[in-house]
Every structure is written in C-alpha cells, then in structure tokens.
Amino acid sequence: MASSTDGTSGSGDIGRTLELLWITGKRRSRGPKPGLTLERIVDTAVEVADRDGLEAVSMRRIATELGTGTMSLYRYVPGKGELLDLMLDRVQRPSENPADLGEGDWRSALQALGRATLALYRRHPWLLKVNQSRPILGPSALDGMEKVLARIKPMGLTDPELVSAIIMIDAYVVGAARTQVYAEEAERTTGLTTAEFFEAQWPVLQEVMTTGRYPLLMGLDENTWGPDFDHFEYGLQRILDGLEVAVTRRANE
C-alpha cells in the first residue's frame, strides 16, 4: 500500500456523482458497446481494486478489463473521482436479510454491525486507503443508516447520540481492520509471518527482560500474546457495555 490515502470521497463532480447514484445509475446508459453499463464498469473497478489495490484503478485499466476503448467509459462516468464514489456505494450496499443485523435488541444490532463492517474491510481492504471524512450520500449509505437506526431507536438516546453510537462502532472497527489488514500486507511484502517476525526479535528482547527494567511486562502470563484471545471482540463488547450504561442512565432520568 503506497500511501496513507489513495483517494478521497467527494473529490469528483458532486452533482454529477449524485445524479449517477440516484438517477442515471438506475437506467441503462447509452454507449457504443452493447452490454456496457454503468453497473458493469463499477463492478469491474471494484474487482480491480480488490485484486490489485485502489492505485491500480484507472479509466484506461477498467476499459482494458472490459475490452473497450477508454473514451467509451466517459459516456458513463466523468472520471476516477466520480467512479470512486460509485465504488464506495456499491460495496457498502446493506444486506436485504434482516437477520444480518442480529436478532433482538439494539445491542445485537450494533454488535452485528461491528462484525459486518470488519468483514467488509477485510473483503475490500482498499477501503482503508480512502479518505471518507466527507462521504457522498448515495442509496447504500442511506439505506444502511436507515436500517440501523430502525433497530437502535429503542435505545432512547437523542438523535445525535444515536448517530454517535454508529460512528463510535465504525471508528473502532476501522482501527481494528487497519491493524489486521496491514499485518497481512506486511506478511506478503516481507515474506515473514507475524510469528516469525516476533521470533526474530526474541533473543534480544529476552536479554532485555532479564535486566529488571520491565517487571510488569516480564510478569505477564505466557499466553498474553497468543492468538486465542479475540481482541476485536473484547473491545467491541466493552463499547457496547458503555452504551448499555448510557441507555440505562437515560431510562432512569
């Protein structure tokens, strides 16, 4: 992964992007090649990003993948900026199965949201390289928000607090996903597994630990750094515990 960001949401023509998301995207666009559609273009761009990273996505590359001329694509989408926003909307399309947001109360819904979001970033690791601080609000974004809000409305929090709860989960998942995806990237680029990487450091660290400089670290259980503890799930549950406190306090006011 070459840089901290390989794209920025909303960097294209905002009005044109919204038109493609909400209006044009629902109709078959005119074009010189039979079978070429906006949906095919976006799906192909996502496939390229999944396989080779977002930096590999260009209008020329997508045209090559589709077996058409680059200029043909411009009849459907103005450029890479708008294409990126269409890609973001496509991969974040919410599930149509209500059970995918858990069964029961708001906690199960936010728990399912956290797990599903982590899975999303693992399926499409290039998402972590996109600056989404100012997202274009397409059908997928709003459909997803509507579904989650419908499930967590019974929390009894104010509207800003409900949105904050969703943002809280997303921010936590982004951090966890970045750690996991970057670790996998490091393994691919260095040829060393995570276990091998830390084993290479062990001779020096073992000597350092015997100096008495780090008594607390030295006293940690030998299984502390093992793979059996699910750090993601532990953190997610503690966030939900905190929200549980807030919900209970609000109910008692």
Tab-separated table of C-alpha atoms in Angstrom:
chain	number	residue	atom	x	y	z
A	1	MET	CA	0.000	0.000	0.000
A	2	ALA	CA	1.753	3.064	-1.246
A	3	SER	CA	0.294	5.945	0.731
A	4	SER	CA	-1.955	6.858	3.618
A	5	THR	CA	-4.752	7.589	1.188
A	6	ASP	CA	-5.199	6.603	-2.444
A	7	GLY	CA	-8.421	8.515	-2.932
A	8	THR	CA	-10.864	10.936	-1.378
A	9	SER	CA	-14.614	10.589	-1.321
A	10	GLY	CA	-16.357	13.548	-2.930
A	11	SER	CA	-13.308	14.590	-4.950
A	12	GLY	CA	-15.199	14.474	-8.243
A	13	ASP	CA	-18.143	16.477	-9.531
A	14	ILE	CA	-20.577	16.152	-6.601
A	15	GLY	CA	-23.679	16.971	-8.636
A	16	ARG	CA	-22.772	14.512	-11.382
A	17	THR	CA	-21.961	11.797	-8.842
A	18	LEU	CA	-25.322	12.235	-7.127
A	19	GLU	CA	-27.053	12.045	-10.489
A	20	LEU	CA	-25.260	8.781	-11.271
A	21	LEU	CA	-26.099	7.342	-7.851
A	22	TRP	CA	-29.723	8.347	-7.667
A	23	ILE	CA	-30.956	8.843	-11.234
A	24	THR	CA	-28.782	7.774	-14.156
A	25	GLY	CA	-27.485	4.726	-12.346
A	26	LYS	CA	-30.978	3.223	-12.352
A	27	ARG	CA	-31.263	3.364	-16.124
A	28	ARG	CA	-29.210	1.734	-18.868
A	29	SER	CA	-26.814	4.359	-20.190
A	30	ARG	CA	-26.226	4.928	-23.890
A	31	GLY	CA	-22.884	3.732	-25.138
A	32	PRO	CA	-21.062	2.469	-28.197
A	33	LYS	CA	-20.585	-1.099	-26.923
A	34	PRO	CA	-23.576	-3.410	-26.443
A	35	GLY	CA	-23.729	-4.741	-22.913
A	36	LEU	CA	-21.551	-1.983	-21.431
A	37	THR	CA	-23.360	-0.459	-18.459
A	38	LEU	CA	-22.516	1.761	-15.527
A	39	GLU	CA	-23.052	-1.216	-13.222
A	40	ARG	CA	-20.526	-3.336	-15.132
A	41	ILE	CA	-17.998	-0.516	-15.048
A	42	VAL	CA	-18.339	-0.062	-11.281
A	43	ASP	CA	-18.263	-3.811	-10.592
A	44	THR	CA	-15.114	-4.169	-12.689
A	45	ALA	CA	-13.454	-1.270	-10.869
A	46	VAL	CA	-14.234	-2.930	-7.527
A	47	GLU	CA	-12.777	-6.227	-8.766
A	48	VAL	CA	-9.569	-4.494	-9.853
A	49	ALA	CA	-9.263	-2.672	-6.521
A	50	ASP	CA	-9.873	-5.895	-4.585
A	51	ARG	CA	-7.245	-7.724	-6.594
A	52	ASP	CA	-4.553	-5.102	-7.194
A	53	GLY	CA	-5.318	-2.185	-4.890
A	54	LEU	CA	-7.024	1.140	-5.488
A	55	GLU	CA	-3.915	2.595	-7.113
A	56	ALA	CA	-4.448	0.141	-9.984
A	57	VAL	CA	-7.868	1.614	-10.787
A	58	SER	CA	-7.815	3.983	-13.754
A	59	MET	CA	-10.165	4.645	-16.603
A	60	ARG	CA	-7.690	3.029	-19.007
A	61	ARG	CA	-7.317	-0.088	-16.841
A	62	ILE	CA	-11.062	-0.524	-16.461
A	63	ALA	CA	-11.569	-0.089	-20.189
A	64	THR	CA	-8.948	-2.753	-20.855
A	65	GLU	CA	-10.635	-5.131	-18.427
A	66	LEU	CA	-13.945	-4.578	-20.208
A	67	GLY	CA	-12.422	-4.890	-23.662
A	68	THR	CA	-13.471	-1.430	-24.796
A	69	GLY	CA	-11.877	1.938	-25.524
A	70	THR	CA	-11.129	4.339	-22.690
A	71	MET	CA	-13.256	7.079	-24.230
A	72	SER	CA	-16.265	4.755	-24.132
A	73	LEU	CA	-16.205	4.851	-20.326
A	74	TYR	CA	-16.534	8.627	-20.258
A	75	ARG	CA	-20.018	8.255	-21.718
A	76	TYR	CA	-20.989	6.651	-18.406
A	77	VAL	CA	-18.801	8.234	-15.723
A	78	PRO	CA	-16.820	11.522	-15.891
A	79	GLY	CA	-13.624	10.283	-14.236
A	80	LYS	CA	-11.926	8.403	-11.420
A	81	GLY	CA	-13.215	10.754	-8.713
A	82	GLU	CA	-16.833	10.005	-9.529
A	83	LEU	CA	-16.027	6.326	-10.154
A	84	LEU	CA	-14.555	6.032	-6.665
A	85	ASP	CA	-17.771	7.282	-5.066
A	86	LEU	CA	-19.782	4.799	-7.108
A	87	MET	CA	-17.435	2.035	-5.948
A	88	LEU	CA	-17.870	3.064	-2.309
A	89	ASP	CA	-21.635	2.989	-2.656
A	90	ARG	CA	-21.569	-0.391	-4.378
A	91	VAL	CA	-19.502	-2.251	-1.784
A	92	GLN	CA	-21.388	-0.744	1.168
A	93	ARG	CA	-24.786	-1.884	-0.074
A	94	PRO	CA	-26.598	-3.263	3.001
A	95	SER	CA	-27.863	-6.813	3.233
A	96	GLU	CA	-31.510	-7.431	2.433
A	97	ASN	CA	-31.681	-10.073	5.158
A	98	PRO	CA	-32.929	-8.515	8.427
A	99	ALA	CA	-31.246	-11.326	10.380
A	100	ASP	CA	-27.859	-9.969	9.308
A	101	LEU	CA	-28.371	-7.134	11.795
A	102	GLY	CA	-28.796	-9.605	14.600
A	103	GLU	CA	-31.934	-10.696	16.373
A	104	GLY	CA	-33.447	-8.837	19.273
A	105	ASP	CA	-32.400	-5.566	20.851
A	106	TRP	CA	-30.206	-2.645	19.883
A	107	ARG	CA	-27.116	-4.309	21.313
A	108	SER	CA	-27.369	-7.275	18.981
A	109	ALA	CA	-27.839	-4.865	16.066
A	110	LEU	CA	-24.719	-2.819	16.867
A	111	GLN	CA	-22.772	-6.000	17.544
A	112	ALA	CA	-23.776	-7.371	14.139
A	113	LEU	CA	-22.950	-4.004	12.547
A	114	GLY	CA	-19.440	-4.097	14.006
A	115	ARG	CA	-18.775	-7.611	12.812
A	116	ALA	CA	-20.232	-6.953	9.360
A	117	THR	CA	-18.174	-3.783	8.967
A	118	LEU	CA	-14.973	-5.629	9.858
A	119	ALA	CA	-15.838	-8.271	7.260
A	120	LEU	CA	-16.452	-5.505	4.717
A	121	TYR	CA	-12.981	-4.033	5.221
A	122	ARG	CA	-11.405	-7.449	5.013
A	123	ARG	CA	-13.205	-8.162	1.715
A	124	HIS	CA	-12.236	-4.763	0.335
A	125	PRO	CA	-9.005	-3.673	2.091
A	126	TRP	CA	-8.615	-0.713	-0.281
A	127	LEU	CA	-11.430	0.988	1.635
A	128	LEU	CA	-8.902	1.709	4.386
A	129	LYS	CA	-6.930	3.829	1.918
A	130	VAL	CA	-9.854	6.107	1.066
A	131	ASN	CA	-10.477	9.364	2.909
A	132	GLN	CA	-14.186	9.069	3.688
A	133	SER	CA	-14.428	12.021	6.074
A	134	ARG	CA	-16.913	13.660	3.670
A	135	PRO	CA	-18.859	10.826	2.047
A	136	ILE	CA	-21.219	11.206	-0.860
A	137	LEU	CA	-24.595	10.029	0.443
A	138	GLY	CA	-25.840	7.504	-2.054
A	139	PRO	CA	-28.539	4.839	-1.788
A	140	SER	CA	-26.338	2.318	0.015
A	141	ALA	CA	-25.218	4.789	2.672
A	142	LEU	CA	-28.732	5.986	3.415
A	143	ASP	CA	-30.320	2.524	3.199
A	144	GLY	CA	-27.753	1.183	5.631
A	145	MET	CA	-28.212	4.071	8.049
A	146	GLU	CA	-31.990	3.719	7.898
A	147	LYS	CA	-31.831	0.003	8.710
A	148	VAL	CA	-29.509	0.504	11.680
A	149	LEU	CA	-31.461	3.463	13.071
A	150	ALA	CA	-34.665	1.448	12.914
A	151	ARG	CA	-33.054	-1.173	15.139
A	152	ILE	CA	-31.386	1.126	17.680
A	153	LYS	CA	-34.116	3.769	18.049
A	154	PRO	CA	-35.427	1.970	21.184
A	155	MET	CA	-32.172	2.886	22.971
A	156	GLY	CA	-33.966	6.078	23.995
A	157	LEU	CA	-30.983	8.290	23.216
A	158	THR	CA	-31.211	11.619	21.424
A	159	ASP	CA	-30.825	11.623	17.660
A	160	PRO	CA	-27.231	12.978	17.779
A	161	GLU	CA	-26.391	10.307	20.352
A	162	LEU	CA	-27.813	7.542	18.168
A	163	VAL	CA	-25.710	8.692	15.229
A	164	SER	CA	-22.714	8.972	17.546
A	165	ALA	CA	-23.177	5.353	18.599
A	166	ILE	CA	-22.939	4.273	14.954
A	167	ILE	CA	-19.893	6.481	14.387
A	168	MET	CA	-18.290	5.023	17.522
A	169	ILE	CA	-18.662	1.472	16.253
A	170	ASP	CA	-17.364	2.388	12.802
A	171	ALA	CA	-14.318	4.220	14.180
A	172	TYR	CA	-13.422	1.262	16.369
A	173	VAL	CA	-13.805	-1.197	13.503
A	174	VAL	CA	-11.676	0.920	11.154
A	175	GLY	CA	-8.813	0.829	13.644
A	176	ALA	CA	-9.114	-2.912	14.189
A	177	ALA	CA	-9.441	-3.619	10.466
A	178	ARG	CA	-6.401	-1.480	9.681
A	179	THR	CA	-4.319	-3.464	12.179
A	180	GLN	CA	-5.420	-6.782	10.700
A	181	VAL	CA	-5.140	-5.800	7.046
A	182	TYR	CA	-1.764	-4.098	7.476
A	183	ALA	CA	-0.405	-7.145	9.302
A	184	GLU	CA	-1.437	-9.329	6.366
A	185	GLU	CA	0.107	-6.826	3.966
A	186	ALA	CA	3.359	-6.912	5.936
A	187	GLU	CA	3.444	-10.703	5.697
A	188	ARG	CA	3.025	-10.565	1.927
A	189	THR	CA	5.651	-7.881	1.353
A	190	THR	CA	8.320	-9.194	3.762
A	191	GLY	CA	7.784	-12.913	3.404
A	192	LEU	CA	7.765	-13.248	7.192
A	193	THR	CA	4.735	-14.379	9.142
A	194	THR	CA	3.829	-12.361	12.224
A	195	ALA	CA	5.075	-15.211	14.409
A	196	GLU	CA	8.405	-15.330	12.549
A	197	PHE	CA	8.734	-11.553	12.808
A	198	PHE	CA	8.494	-11.566	16.594
A	199	GLU	CA	10.591	-14.713	16.926
A	200	ALA	CA	13.397	-12.843	15.167
A	201	GLN	CA	13.274	-10.233	17.938
A	202	TRP	CA	13.066	-12.693	20.806
A	203	PRO	CA	16.812	-13.248	21.505
A	204	VAL	CA	17.376	-9.540	22.144
A	205	LEU	CA	14.076	-8.998	23.965
A	206	GLN	CA	14.701	-11.999	26.228
A	207	GLU	CA	18.000	-10.467	27.309
A	208	VAL	CA	16.366	-7.060	27.843
A	209	MET	CA	13.654	-8.577	30.038
A	210	THR	CA	16.233	-10.076	32.420
A	211	THR	CA	17.555	-6.604	33.304
A	212	GLY	CA	14.626	-5.882	35.627
A	213	ARG	CA	13.714	-2.749	33.671
A	214	TYR	CA	10.285	-4.085	32.705
A	215	PRO	CA	8.938	-6.069	35.671
A	216	LEU	CA	5.274	-5.801	34.655
A	217	LEU	CA	5.929	-6.990	31.118
A	218	MET	CA	8.136	-9.771	32.459
A	219	GLY	CA	5.318	-10.890	34.753
A	220	LEU	CA	2.646	-11.182	32.085
A	221	ASP	CA	1.067	-14.581	31.544
A	222	GLU	CA	2.839	-16.523	28.809
A	223	ASN	CA	-0.418	-16.733	26.824
A	224	THR	CA	-0.904	-12.938	26.822
A	225	TRP	CA	0.327	-12.541	23.268
A	226	GLY	CA	-1.188	-15.752	21.972
A	227	PRO	CA	-3.681	-15.963	19.077
A	228	ASP	CA	-6.512	-17.373	21.185
A	229	PHE	CA	-7.657	-14.060	22.668
A	230	ASP	CA	-10.046	-12.167	20.374
A	231	HIS	CA	-9.008	-8.542	20.873
A	232	PHE	CA	-11.557	-7.261	18.372
A	233	GLU	CA	-14.498	-8.965	20.042
A	234	TYR	CA	-13.331	-7.940	23.514
A	235	GLY	CA	-13.128	-4.276	22.505
A	236	LEU	CA	-16.479	-4.377	20.719
A	237	GLN	CA	-18.225	-5.804	23.775
A	238	ARG	CA	-16.698	-3.154	26.072
A	239	ILE	CA	-18.009	-0.400	23.782
A	240	LEU	CA	-21.450	-1.977	23.924
A	241	ASP	CA	-21.157	-2.230	27.711
A	242	GLY	CA	-20.502	1.509	27.832
A	243	LEU	CA	-23.532	2.217	25.672
A	244	GLU	CA	-25.573	-0.047	27.947
A	245	VAL	CA	-24.677	2.204	30.872
A	246	ALA	CA	-25.737	5.284	28.901
A	247	VAL	CA	-29.051	3.693	27.903
A	248	THR	CA	-29.803	2.654	31.494
A	249	ARG	CA	-28.944	6.089	32.833
A	250	ARG	CA	-31.186	7.765	30.248
A	251	ALA	CA	-34.068	5.422	31.091
A	252	ASN	CA	-33.768	6.361	34.773
A	253	GLU	CA	-33.724	10.131	34.229
